GROMACS .gro file of C-alpha atoms in nm:
model
  445
    1MET     CA    1   2.966  -0.996   1.131
    2SER     CA    2   2.802  -0.723   0.934
    3THR     CA    3   2.853  -0.389   0.882
    4ASN     CA    4   2.692  -0.052   0.663
    5ASP     CA    5   2.877   0.168   0.875
    6LYS     CA    6   3.065   0.295   0.649
    7ASP     CA    7   3.294   0.583   0.674
    8GLY     CA    8   3.159   0.733   0.954
    9CYS     CA    9   2.839   0.895   0.697
   10PHE     CA   10   2.474   0.922   0.812
   11ASN     CA   11   2.365   0.512   0.712
   12VAL     CA   12   1.991   0.345   0.661
   13ILE     CA   13   1.914   0.056   0.753
   14VAL     CA   14   1.551  -0.054   0.594
   15VAL     CA   15   1.390  -0.324   0.697
   16GLY     CA   16   1.150  -0.520   0.451
   17GLY     CA   17   1.232  -0.553   0.033
   18GLY     CA   18   0.867  -0.609  -0.054
   19PRO     CA   19   0.724  -0.261  -0.272
   20ILE     CA   20   0.728  -0.012  -0.009
   21GLY     CA   21   1.116  -0.104   0.083
   22LEU     CA   22   1.278  -0.061  -0.256
   23THR     CA   23   1.076   0.255  -0.316
   24ALA     CA   24   1.311   0.392  -0.013
   25ALA     CA   25   1.598   0.169  -0.174
   26HIS     CA   26   1.532   0.486  -0.533
   27ALA     CA   27   1.487   0.761  -0.335
   28LEU     CA   28   1.762   0.712  -0.110
   29HIS     CA   29   2.016   0.596  -0.402
   30LEU     CA   30   1.922   0.914  -0.536
   31ALA     CA   31   1.960   1.136  -0.245
   32GLY     CA   32   2.329   0.996  -0.197
   33ILE     CA   33   2.255   0.874   0.132
   34ASN     CA   34   2.379   0.542   0.199
   35PHE     CA   35   2.200   0.228   0.285
   36VAL     CA   36   2.108  -0.120   0.312
   37ILE     CA   37   1.772  -0.317   0.282
   38LEU     CA   38   1.746  -0.649   0.516
   39GLU     CA   39   1.477  -0.877   0.367
   40ARG     CA   40   1.351  -1.147   0.566
   41ARG     CA   41   1.228  -1.379   0.262
   42PRO     CA   42   1.545  -1.579  -0.009
   43ALA     CA   43   1.409  -1.376  -0.255
   44ILE     CA   44   1.325  -1.063  -0.375
   45VAL     CA   45   1.040  -1.140  -0.638
   46GLU     CA   46   0.791  -1.363  -0.571
   47ASP     CA   47   0.478  -1.496  -0.670
   48LYS     CA   48   0.184  -1.487  -0.469
   49GLY     CA   49  -0.107  -1.413  -0.707
   50ALA     CA   50  -0.164  -1.094  -0.559
   51SER     CA   51  -0.221  -0.753  -0.737
   52LEU     CA   52  -0.160  -0.364  -0.654
   53VAL     CA   53  -0.357  -0.071  -0.839
   54VAL     CA   54  -0.127   0.257  -0.847
   55TYR     CA   55  -0.255   0.623  -0.914
   56PRO     CA   56  -0.135   0.873  -1.118
   57HIS     CA   57   0.016   1.061  -0.790
   58THR     CA   58   0.252   0.740  -0.705
   59PHE     CA   59   0.324   0.754  -1.108
   60ARG     CA   60   0.508   1.050  -1.092
   61VAL     CA   61   0.790   0.967  -0.833
   62MET     CA   62   0.750   0.650  -1.015
   63HIS     CA   63   0.923   0.871  -1.294
   64GLN     CA   64   1.147   1.076  -1.099
   65PHE     CA   65   1.295   0.668  -1.042
   66GLY     CA   66   1.341   0.633  -1.421
   67ILE     CA   67   1.063   0.379  -1.442
   68LEU     CA   68   0.790   0.455  -1.576
   69GLU     CA   69   0.765   0.328  -1.946
   70ALA     CA   70   0.860  -0.017  -1.802
   71LEU     CA   71   0.597   0.019  -1.570
   72LEU     CA   72   0.322   0.113  -1.785
   73SER     CA   73   0.477  -0.194  -2.067
   74VAL     CA   74   0.300  -0.440  -1.769
   75GLY     CA   75   0.002  -0.228  -1.585
   76SER     CA   76  -0.367  -0.335  -1.715
   77GLU     CA   77  -0.529   0.076  -1.709
   78LEU     CA   78  -0.862   0.042  -1.600
   79HIS     CA   79  -1.095   0.157  -1.814
   80HIS     CA   80  -1.467   0.014  -1.802
   81HIS     CA   81  -1.621  -0.038  -1.400
   82LEU     CA   82  -1.959  -0.220  -1.394
   83SER     CA   83  -2.089  -0.326  -1.037
   84PHE     CA   84  -2.326  -0.623  -1.010
   85THR     CA   85  -2.583  -0.783  -0.731
   86ALA     CA   86  -2.498  -1.121  -0.658
   87ASP     CA   87  -2.752  -1.221  -0.910
   88GLY     CA   88  -2.584  -1.082  -1.167
   89HIS     CA   89  -2.796  -0.754  -1.267
   90ALA     CA   90  -2.541  -0.493  -1.319
   91PHE     CA   91  -2.657  -0.212  -1.178
   92LYS     CA   92  -2.443   0.031  -1.238
   93GLU     CA   93  -2.190   0.146  -1.489
   94GLY     CA   94  -1.925   0.345  -1.322
   95THR     CA   95  -1.688   0.668  -1.484
   96ARG     CA   96  -1.442   0.725  -1.223
   97TYR     CA   97  -1.153   0.571  -1.379
   98GLU     CA   98  -1.238   0.779  -1.676
   99ARG     CA   99  -1.299   1.075  -1.452
  100VAL     CA  100  -0.937   1.031  -1.276
  101ARG     CA  101  -0.792   0.999  -1.581
  102GLU     CA  102  -0.912   1.360  -1.726
  103ASN     CA  103  -0.823   1.540  -1.469
  104HIS     CA  104  -0.484   1.365  -1.361
  105GLY     CA  105  -0.301   1.255  -1.675
  106TYR     CA  106  -0.360   0.873  -1.609
  107GLY     CA  107  -0.632   0.606  -1.479
  108PRO     CA  108  -0.550   0.362  -1.164
  109ILE     CA  109  -0.379   0.160  -1.356
  110ALA     CA  110  -0.353  -0.259  -1.219
  111PHE     CA  111  -0.082  -0.413  -1.204
  112HIS     CA  112   0.085  -0.834  -1.078
  113ARG     CA  113   0.271  -0.766  -0.759
  114SER     CA  114   0.558  -0.972  -0.870
  115GLU     CA  115   0.559  -0.805  -1.166
  116LEU     CA  116   0.561  -0.469  -1.006
  117VAL     CA  117   0.846  -0.556  -0.773
  118GLU     CA  118   1.055  -0.684  -1.021
  119VAL     CA  119   0.990  -0.332  -1.300
  120ILE     CA  120   1.088  -0.115  -0.934
  121TYR     CA  121   1.422  -0.367  -0.818
  122ASN     CA  122   1.547  -0.368  -1.163
  123GLY     CA  123   1.523  -0.061  -1.203
  124LEU     CA  124   1.771   0.013  -0.955
  125PRO     CA  125   2.140   0.044  -1.045
  126THR     CA  126   2.381  -0.201  -0.981
  127ILE     CA  127   2.524  -0.025  -0.679
  128ALA     CA  128   2.236   0.002  -0.507
  129LYS     CA  129   2.131  -0.363  -0.581
  130GLU     CA  130   2.437  -0.467  -0.379
  131LYS     CA  131   2.284  -0.309  -0.118
  132ILE     CA  132   2.017  -0.559  -0.069
  133PHE     CA  133   2.012  -0.897   0.116
  134THR     CA  134   1.832  -1.149   0.137
  135ASN     CA  135   1.723  -1.405   0.427
  136LYS     CA  136   1.783  -1.160   0.687
  137LYS     CA  137   1.518  -1.173   0.965
  138VAL     CA  138   1.537  -0.935   1.211
  139VAL     CA  139   1.517  -1.049   1.573
  140ASP     CA  140   1.680  -0.737   1.765
  141ILE     CA  141   1.718  -0.363   1.735
  142GLU     CA  142   1.948  -0.174   1.945
  143ILE     CA  143   1.946   0.200   1.999
  144ASN     CA  144   2.242   0.487   2.155
  145ASN     CA  145   2.281   0.816   2.143
  146THR     CA  146   2.508   0.751   1.816
  147GLY     CA  147   2.261   0.500   1.624
  148VAL     CA  148   2.156   0.159   1.596
  149ASN     CA  149   2.211  -0.209   1.548
  150VAL     CA  150   2.059  -0.436   1.359
  151THR     CA  151   2.090  -0.836   1.461
  152CYS     CA  152   1.949  -1.130   1.197
  153THR     CA  153   1.826  -1.432   1.285
  154ASP     CA  154   2.213  -1.541   1.152
  155GLY     CA  155   2.357  -1.344   1.396
  156SER     CA  156   2.451  -1.127   1.127
  157VAL     CA  157   2.512  -0.730   1.320
  158TYR     CA  158   2.414  -0.356   1.120
  159LYS     CA  159   2.540  -0.059   1.215
  160GLY     CA  160   2.368   0.192   1.104
  161SER     CA  161   2.230   0.611   1.249
  162ILE     CA  162   1.834   0.489   1.150
  163VAL     CA  163   1.583   0.222   1.085
  164ILE     CA  164   1.339   0.278   0.816
  165GLY     CA  165   1.040  -0.043   0.946
  166ALA     CA  166   0.907  -0.073   0.546
  167ASP     CA  167   0.856  -0.491   0.678
  168GLY     CA  168   0.458  -0.449   0.647
  169VAL     CA  169   0.139  -0.534   0.814
  170HIS     CA  170   0.309  -0.813   1.091
  171SER     CA  171   0.616  -0.571   1.106
  172LYS     CA  172   0.915  -0.710   1.324
  173THR     CA  173   0.986  -0.300   1.365
  174ARG     CA  174   0.702  -0.247   1.512
  175HIS     CA  175   0.677  -0.442   1.746
  176LEU     CA  176   1.120  -0.454   1.863
  177MET     CA  177   0.976  -0.046   1.876
  178ARG     CA  178   0.722  -0.112   2.121
  179ASP     CA  179   0.968  -0.354   2.300
  180LEU     CA  180   1.195  -0.053   2.335
  181ALA     CA  181   0.911   0.218   2.439
  182LEU     CA  182   0.779  -0.037   2.766
  183LYS     CA  183   1.137  -0.119   2.867
  184ASP     CA  184   1.207   0.232   2.958
  185ASP     CA  185   0.885   0.348   3.081
  186PRO     CA  186   0.573  -0.001   3.149
  187PHE     CA  187   0.354   0.293   3.241
  188ARG     CA  188   0.420   0.445   2.916
  189SER     CA  189   0.101   0.500   2.646
  190TRP     CA  190   0.173   0.289   2.330
  191ASP     CA  191  -0.009   0.045   2.097
  192PRO     CA  192  -0.125  -0.213   2.129
  193GLU     CA  193   0.121  -0.592   2.003
  194GLU     CA  194  -0.160  -0.593   1.751
  195PRO     CA  195  -0.207  -0.200   1.668
  196PHE     CA  196  -0.474  -0.344   1.352
  197VAL     CA  197  -0.804  -0.468   1.362
  198ALA     CA  198  -0.974  -0.715   1.081
  199THR     CA  199  -1.368  -0.672   1.050
  200TYR     CA  200  -1.343  -0.885   0.746
  201LYS     CA  201  -1.118  -1.188   0.597
  202LEU     CA  202  -1.044  -1.146   0.267
  203LEU     CA  203  -0.923  -1.417  -0.050
  204PHE     CA  204  -0.753  -1.290  -0.374
  205GLY     CA  205  -0.652  -1.439  -0.655
  206ALA     CA  206  -0.448  -1.394  -0.980
  207PHE     CA  207  -0.573  -1.599  -1.324
  208PRO     CA  208  -0.585  -1.634  -1.718
  209THR     CA  209  -0.792  -1.321  -1.794
  210PRO     CA  210  -1.147  -1.504  -1.894
  211SER     CA  211  -1.282  -1.130  -2.035
  212GLU     CA  212  -1.163  -0.840  -2.192
  213SER     CA  213  -0.888  -0.646  -2.001
  214ASN     CA  214  -0.913  -0.290  -1.865
  215LEU     CA  215  -1.194  -0.409  -1.671
  216GLY     CA  216  -1.263  -0.294  -1.315
  217TYR     CA  217  -1.597  -0.462  -1.170
  218ASP     CA  218  -1.773  -0.506  -0.892
  219THR     CA  219  -2.043  -0.721  -0.694
  220GLN     CA  220  -2.217  -0.667  -0.365
  221SER     CA  221  -2.456  -0.807  -0.090
  222TRP     CA  222  -2.474  -0.838   0.242
  223ASP     CA  223  -2.148  -0.881   0.375
  224LYS     CA  224  -1.997  -0.994   0.082
  225SER     CA  225  -1.872  -0.815  -0.164
  226ILE     CA  226  -1.654  -0.880  -0.537
  227ALA     CA  227  -1.325  -0.673  -0.668
  228TYR     CA  228  -1.182  -0.789  -1.045
  229PHE     CA  229  -0.928  -0.667  -1.244
  230SER     CA  230  -0.859  -0.799  -1.568
  231SER     CA  231  -0.531  -0.743  -1.790
  232LEU     CA  232  -0.445  -0.850  -2.133
  233GLU     CA  233  -0.302  -1.214  -2.027
  234ARG     CA  234  -0.392  -1.216  -1.614
  235SER     CA  235  -0.699  -1.087  -1.420
  236TRP     CA  236  -0.730  -1.049  -1.014
  237PHE     CA  237  -1.020  -1.118  -0.782
  238PHE     CA  238  -1.076  -0.991  -0.411
  239LEU     CA  239  -1.323  -1.199  -0.181
  240TYR     CA  240  -1.431  -1.011   0.079
  241LYS     CA  241  -1.652  -1.130   0.366
  242LYS     CA  242  -1.743  -1.015   0.674
  243LEU     CA  243  -1.622  -1.153   0.976
  244THR     CA  244  -1.842  -1.315   1.257
  245LYS     CA  245  -1.690  -1.068   1.543
  246PRO     CA  246  -1.411  -0.814   1.463
  247THR     CA  247  -1.036  -0.939   1.586
  248ARG     CA  248  -0.656  -0.805   1.706
  249GLU     CA  249  -0.595  -1.190   1.600
  250ARG     CA  250  -0.423  -1.297   1.338
  251MET     CA  251  -0.509  -1.581   1.114
  252ASP     CA  252  -0.315  -1.877   0.909
  253TYR     CA  253  -0.624  -1.971   0.667
  254THR     CA  254  -0.502  -2.328   0.529
  255ASP     CA  255  -0.670  -2.470   0.197
  256GLN     CA  256  -0.940  -2.623   0.285
  257ASP     CA  257  -1.065  -2.290   0.436
  258ILE     CA  258  -0.979  -2.098   0.102
  259GLN     CA  259  -1.139  -2.390  -0.089
  260ALA     CA  260  -1.520  -2.358   0.149
  261VAL     CA  261  -1.491  -1.928   0.115
  262ALA     CA  262  -1.395  -1.946  -0.305
  263LYS     CA  263  -1.699  -2.159  -0.283
  264GLU     CA  264  -1.974  -1.947  -0.097
  265PHE     CA  265  -1.897  -1.753  -0.368
  266ALA     CA  266  -1.923  -1.971  -0.693
  267GLU     CA  267  -2.193  -1.856  -0.799
  268TYR     CA  268  -2.104  -1.501  -0.749
  269PRO     CA  269  -2.074  -1.273  -1.107
  270LEU     CA  270  -1.724  -1.123  -1.249
  271THR     CA  271  -1.872  -1.049  -1.510
  272GLN     CA  272  -2.183  -1.090  -1.714
  273ALA     CA  273  -2.067  -1.394  -1.817
  274VAL     CA  274  -1.797  -1.523  -1.586
  275LYS     CA  275  -1.857  -1.640  -1.231
  276VAL     CA  276  -1.641  -1.696  -0.935
  277LYS     CA  277  -1.683  -2.131  -1.010
  278ASP     CA  278  -1.545  -2.077  -1.390
  279VAL     CA  279  -1.212  -1.991  -1.283
  280TRP     CA  280  -1.131  -2.145  -1.025
  281PRO     CA  281  -1.020  -2.465  -1.165
  282HIS     CA  282  -0.779  -2.189  -1.357
  283MET     CA  283  -0.586  -2.007  -1.045
  284LEU     CA  284  -0.243  -1.953  -1.105
  285GLY     CA  285  -0.198  -1.810  -0.755
  286ALA     CA  286  -0.466  -1.750  -0.451
  287GLY     CA  287  -0.434  -1.631  -0.064
  288MET     CA  288  -0.616  -1.587   0.187
  289THR     CA  289  -0.573  -1.296   0.532
  290ASN     CA  290  -0.767  -1.093   0.750
  291LEU     CA  291  -0.811  -0.748   0.623
  292GLU     CA  292  -0.626  -0.525   0.866
  293GLU     CA  293  -0.716  -0.174   0.943
  294GLY     CA  294  -0.644   0.103   1.183
  295ILE     CA  295  -0.317   0.404   1.237
  296VAL     CA  296  -0.086   0.341   1.450
  297ARG     CA  297  -0.067   0.624   1.734
  298HIS     CA  298   0.330   0.623   1.717
  299TRP     CA  299   0.499   0.601   1.404
  300SER     CA  300   0.913   0.628   1.581
  301LEU     CA  301   1.098   0.564   1.920
  302GLY     CA  302   1.451   0.771   1.903
  303ARG     CA  303   1.628   0.677   1.576
  304ILE     CA  304   1.327   0.438   1.426
  305VAL     CA  305   1.052   0.522   1.194
  306LEU     CA  306   0.786   0.318   1.030
  307VAL     CA  307   0.631   0.346   0.691
  308GLY     CA  308   0.398   0.141   0.469
  309ASP     CA  309   0.168  -0.078   0.622
  310ALA     CA  310   0.348  -0.049   0.924
  311CYS     CA  311   0.221   0.196   0.999
  312HIS     CA  312  -0.049   0.219   0.872
  313LYS     CA  313  -0.371  -0.042   0.687
  314PHE     CA  314  -0.646   0.008   0.418
  315THR     CA  315  -0.896  -0.227   0.305
  316THR     CA  316  -0.803  -0.297  -0.035
  317HIS     CA  317  -1.086  -0.172  -0.208
  318LEU     CA  318  -0.996   0.108  -0.336
  319GLY     CA  319  -0.584  -0.009  -0.398
  320LEU     CA  320  -0.474   0.278  -0.211
  321GLY     CA  321  -0.230   0.089   0.028
  322PHE     CA  322   0.075   0.114  -0.170
  323ASN     CA  323   0.025   0.457  -0.308
  324ASN     CA  324   0.043   0.558   0.107
  325GLY     CA  325   0.328   0.392   0.112
  326VAL     CA  326   0.519   0.567  -0.134
  327GLN     CA  327   0.402   0.873   0.032
  328ASP     CA  328   0.535   0.820   0.349
  329VAL     CA  329   0.889   0.733   0.170
  330VAL     CA  330   0.903   1.013  -0.019
  331MET     CA  331   0.842   1.297   0.283
  332LEU     CA  332   1.062   1.097   0.537
  333CYS     CA  333   1.375   1.118   0.203
  334ASN     CA  334   1.282   1.493   0.140
  335SER     CA  335   1.365   1.559   0.455
  336LEU     CA  336   1.606   1.329   0.603
  337ARG     CA  337   1.775   1.479   0.297
  338GLU     CA  338   1.778   1.778   0.430
  339VAL     CA  339   1.816   1.733   0.759
  340ILE     CA  340   2.140   1.547   0.697
  341ARG     CA  341   2.270   1.875   0.445
  342ALA     CA  342   2.236   2.089   0.773
  343ALA     CA  343   2.420   1.929   1.024
  344SER     CA  344   2.784   1.992   1.023
  345ASN     CA  345   2.878   1.661   1.009
  346GLY     CA  346   2.664   1.507   0.749
  347ASN     CA  347   2.549   1.292   1.112
  348PRO     CA  348   2.219   1.483   1.262
  349ASP     CA  349   2.192   1.417   1.615
  350THR     CA  350   1.926   1.152   1.798
  351SER     CA  351   1.689   1.552   1.871
  352ASN     CA  352   1.713   1.620   1.535
  353LEU     CA  353   1.583   1.273   1.418
  354THR     CA  354   1.351   1.265   1.659
  355GLN     CA  355   1.171   1.615   1.585
  356LEU     CA  356   1.191   1.530   1.199
  357PHE     CA  357   0.990   1.220   1.278
  358LYS     CA  358   0.777   1.382   1.472
  359ASN     CA  359   0.674   1.620   1.231
  360TYR     CA  360   0.685   1.350   0.912
  361GLU     CA  361   0.391   1.155   1.153
  362ALA     CA  362   0.203   1.476   1.232
  363VAL     CA  363   0.230   1.618   0.833
  364ARG     CA  364   0.142   1.264   0.716
  365LYS     CA  365  -0.173   1.280   0.935
  366SER     CA  366  -0.251   1.630   0.896
  367PRO     CA  367  -0.510   1.770   0.606
  368ALA     CA  368  -0.230   1.837   0.433
  369SER     CA  369  -0.154   1.507   0.342
  370SER     CA  370  -0.405   1.240   0.165
  371LEU     CA  371  -0.393   0.963   0.400
  372MET     CA  372  -0.673   1.034   0.690
  373ALA     CA  373  -0.943   1.088   0.381
  374ASP     CA  374  -0.777   0.742   0.232
  375PHE     CA  375  -0.847   0.553   0.531
  376ALA     CA  376  -1.160   0.675   0.586
  377HIS     CA  377  -1.196   0.617   0.207
  378SER     CA  378  -1.125   0.288   0.145
  379GLY     CA  379  -1.259   0.159   0.419
  380HIS     CA  380  -1.614   0.344   0.390
  381GLU     CA  381  -1.618   0.198   0.028
  382THR     CA  382  -1.590  -0.099   0.149
  383ARG     CA  383  -1.865  -0.124   0.401
  384MET     CA  384  -2.090   0.019   0.138
  385HIS     CA  385  -1.997  -0.264  -0.143
  386THR     CA  386  -2.073  -0.490   0.206
  387TRP     CA  387  -2.396  -0.330   0.230
  388ALA     CA  388  -2.250  -0.319   0.624
  389ASN     CA  389  -2.660  -0.177   0.737
  390LYS     CA  390  -2.946  -0.047   0.539
  391LEU     CA  391  -2.795   0.317   0.484
  392GLN     CA  392  -2.445   0.172   0.312
  393TYR     CA  393  -2.709  -0.059   0.118
  394ILE     CA  394  -2.878   0.244  -0.013
  395ILE     CA  395  -2.569   0.503  -0.041
  396SER     CA  396  -2.382   0.236  -0.293
  397ARG     CA  397  -2.714   0.050  -0.528
  398TYR     CA  398  -2.934   0.406  -0.558
  399LEU     CA  399  -2.747   0.680  -0.408
  400ILE     CA  400  -2.425   0.721  -0.620
  401ALA     CA  401  -2.546   0.437  -0.892
  402PRO     CA  402  -2.559   0.815  -1.144
  403LYS     CA  403  -2.285   0.907  -1.332
  404PHE     CA  404  -2.334   1.247  -1.270
  405VAL     CA  405  -2.309   1.154  -0.911
  406GLU     CA  406  -2.027   0.932  -0.955
  407ASN     CA  407  -1.806   1.255  -1.121
  408ILE     CA  408  -1.896   1.438  -0.844
  409VAL     CA  409  -1.713   1.223  -0.617
  410VAL     CA  410  -1.446   1.138  -0.811
  411ASP     CA  411  -1.407   1.557  -0.849
  412PHE     CA  412  -1.546   1.653  -0.496
  413VAL     CA  413  -1.372   1.349  -0.286
  414ILE     CA  414  -1.096   1.172  -0.444
  415SER     CA  415  -0.914   1.394  -0.687
  416PRO     CA  416  -0.861   1.695  -0.423
  417GLU     CA  417  -0.657   1.415  -0.249
  418LEU     CA  418  -0.423   1.282  -0.533
  419GLN     CA  419  -0.376   1.648  -0.635
  420LYS     CA  420  -0.229   1.655  -0.225
  421GLY     CA  421   0.111   1.362  -0.410
  422LEU     CA  422   0.472   1.485  -0.292
  423VAL     CA  423   0.698   1.412  -0.508
  424LEU     CA  424   1.107   1.437  -0.464
  425ASP     CA  425   1.184   1.751  -0.384
  426TYR     CA  426   1.571   1.644  -0.545
  427VAL     CA  427   1.550   1.476  -0.865
  428GLN     CA  428   1.423   1.682  -1.110
  429LYS     CA  429   1.227   1.560  -1.456
  430ASN     CA  430   0.924   1.691  -1.694
  431GLU     CA  431   0.610   1.620  -1.548
  432PRO     CA  432   0.486   1.265  -1.672
  433MET     CA  433   0.097   1.363  -1.577
  434LYS     CA  434  -0.096   1.606  -1.679
  435GLY     CA  435  -0.453   1.630  -1.651
  436LYS     CA  436  -0.761   1.866  -1.641
  437LEU     CA  437  -0.622   1.972  -1.241
  438SER     CA  438  -0.287   2.075  -1.115
  439TRP     CA  439  -0.063   1.956  -0.895
  440LEU     CA  440   0.049   2.108  -0.544
  441HIS     CA  441   0.287   2.041  -0.498
  442PRO     CA  442   0.502   2.143  -0.925
  443MET     CA  443   0.757   1.834  -0.986
  444ARG     CA  444   1.165   2.019  -1.021
  445ALA     CA  445   1.207   2.116  -1.409
   0.00000   0.00000   0.00000
């Protein structure tokens, strides 16, 4: 039996050692809150061929972690944007990246997912790394009046005060939380077993860069689209295809399935000179999944709370999923630190924690946070790029093509949401992201 029930102090069990779980490790360590990370995979850093896009409000948090410079050294800031039709016609040269940079100090930056994870992990001090355990597949969570017991397939049991489920779109924590809720009251209203719905499937992959770096291009057509990002050495594509009908079913696609979709996109352009067929023989990694969307109705139960893709899943067109997961962690840890410090023995009771979790969810779903707007904008972007109907086609192909229109969209739609970004209120740092617009939540200097 294992335990992290250290001297009766408040202990957090984080399920999931991906980017959001590691973000929680940093935030909890800086807050002085004891924790363990339980990751089901055999290694924290695994190269799956995917990319993540990070926005300037997230870099503010990474600066508080002390890893901003390390991240910037491995990322590729997006500078140039073109939109193509499937036959290669470039119909739009966008200004979104430079406009975000002007407003907030940096534009969006594309990362190879495994490199971002590696930097976040390596930025942890040794004492925090020692609390991260791999090959820990969670199978059961028990809640009692004073804490939680988390059991893994290897028989190990971890005792703690709360569980933070940072275990992604197919969250085991969320499933176990649902089981506990319905066991307590079989007739209560709760989210379905699979709460997210997919309308598109996504083929993603990485390959040696065939073009200039710092590009963020897209290709649009009826029911299909492409997003392409390039860095100096490695580039990535995301191939979107509409499903025959929306589904909640989890799909495990075969290599044959992946090859078939790649063939459908073979003649689609990535740049003016490069098509999908040109990079496909040189893939460094690829995968395919259904692209789930949704926001879970219940983010917590008792001493269990969800963050990141476990409770909200976006389409990937704007790259806002990871950024919103970071915001979850920041708000949750700010609140946790406060309620722990207010408790006479450093151990807030279940009622205080339940209220904290409910407030966390309510604020994240309110206009005070960017979550709901980011979710809507992401889904809208996907449907515009896949010309989901005639109106979406007209908007994407013509109405937002002029540069002055895109500037208006950035200034009045995208930037106001980025400005809402929270930072850790217990970490003092100088502001690293300085643009024309001020942040609604200043960094504590």
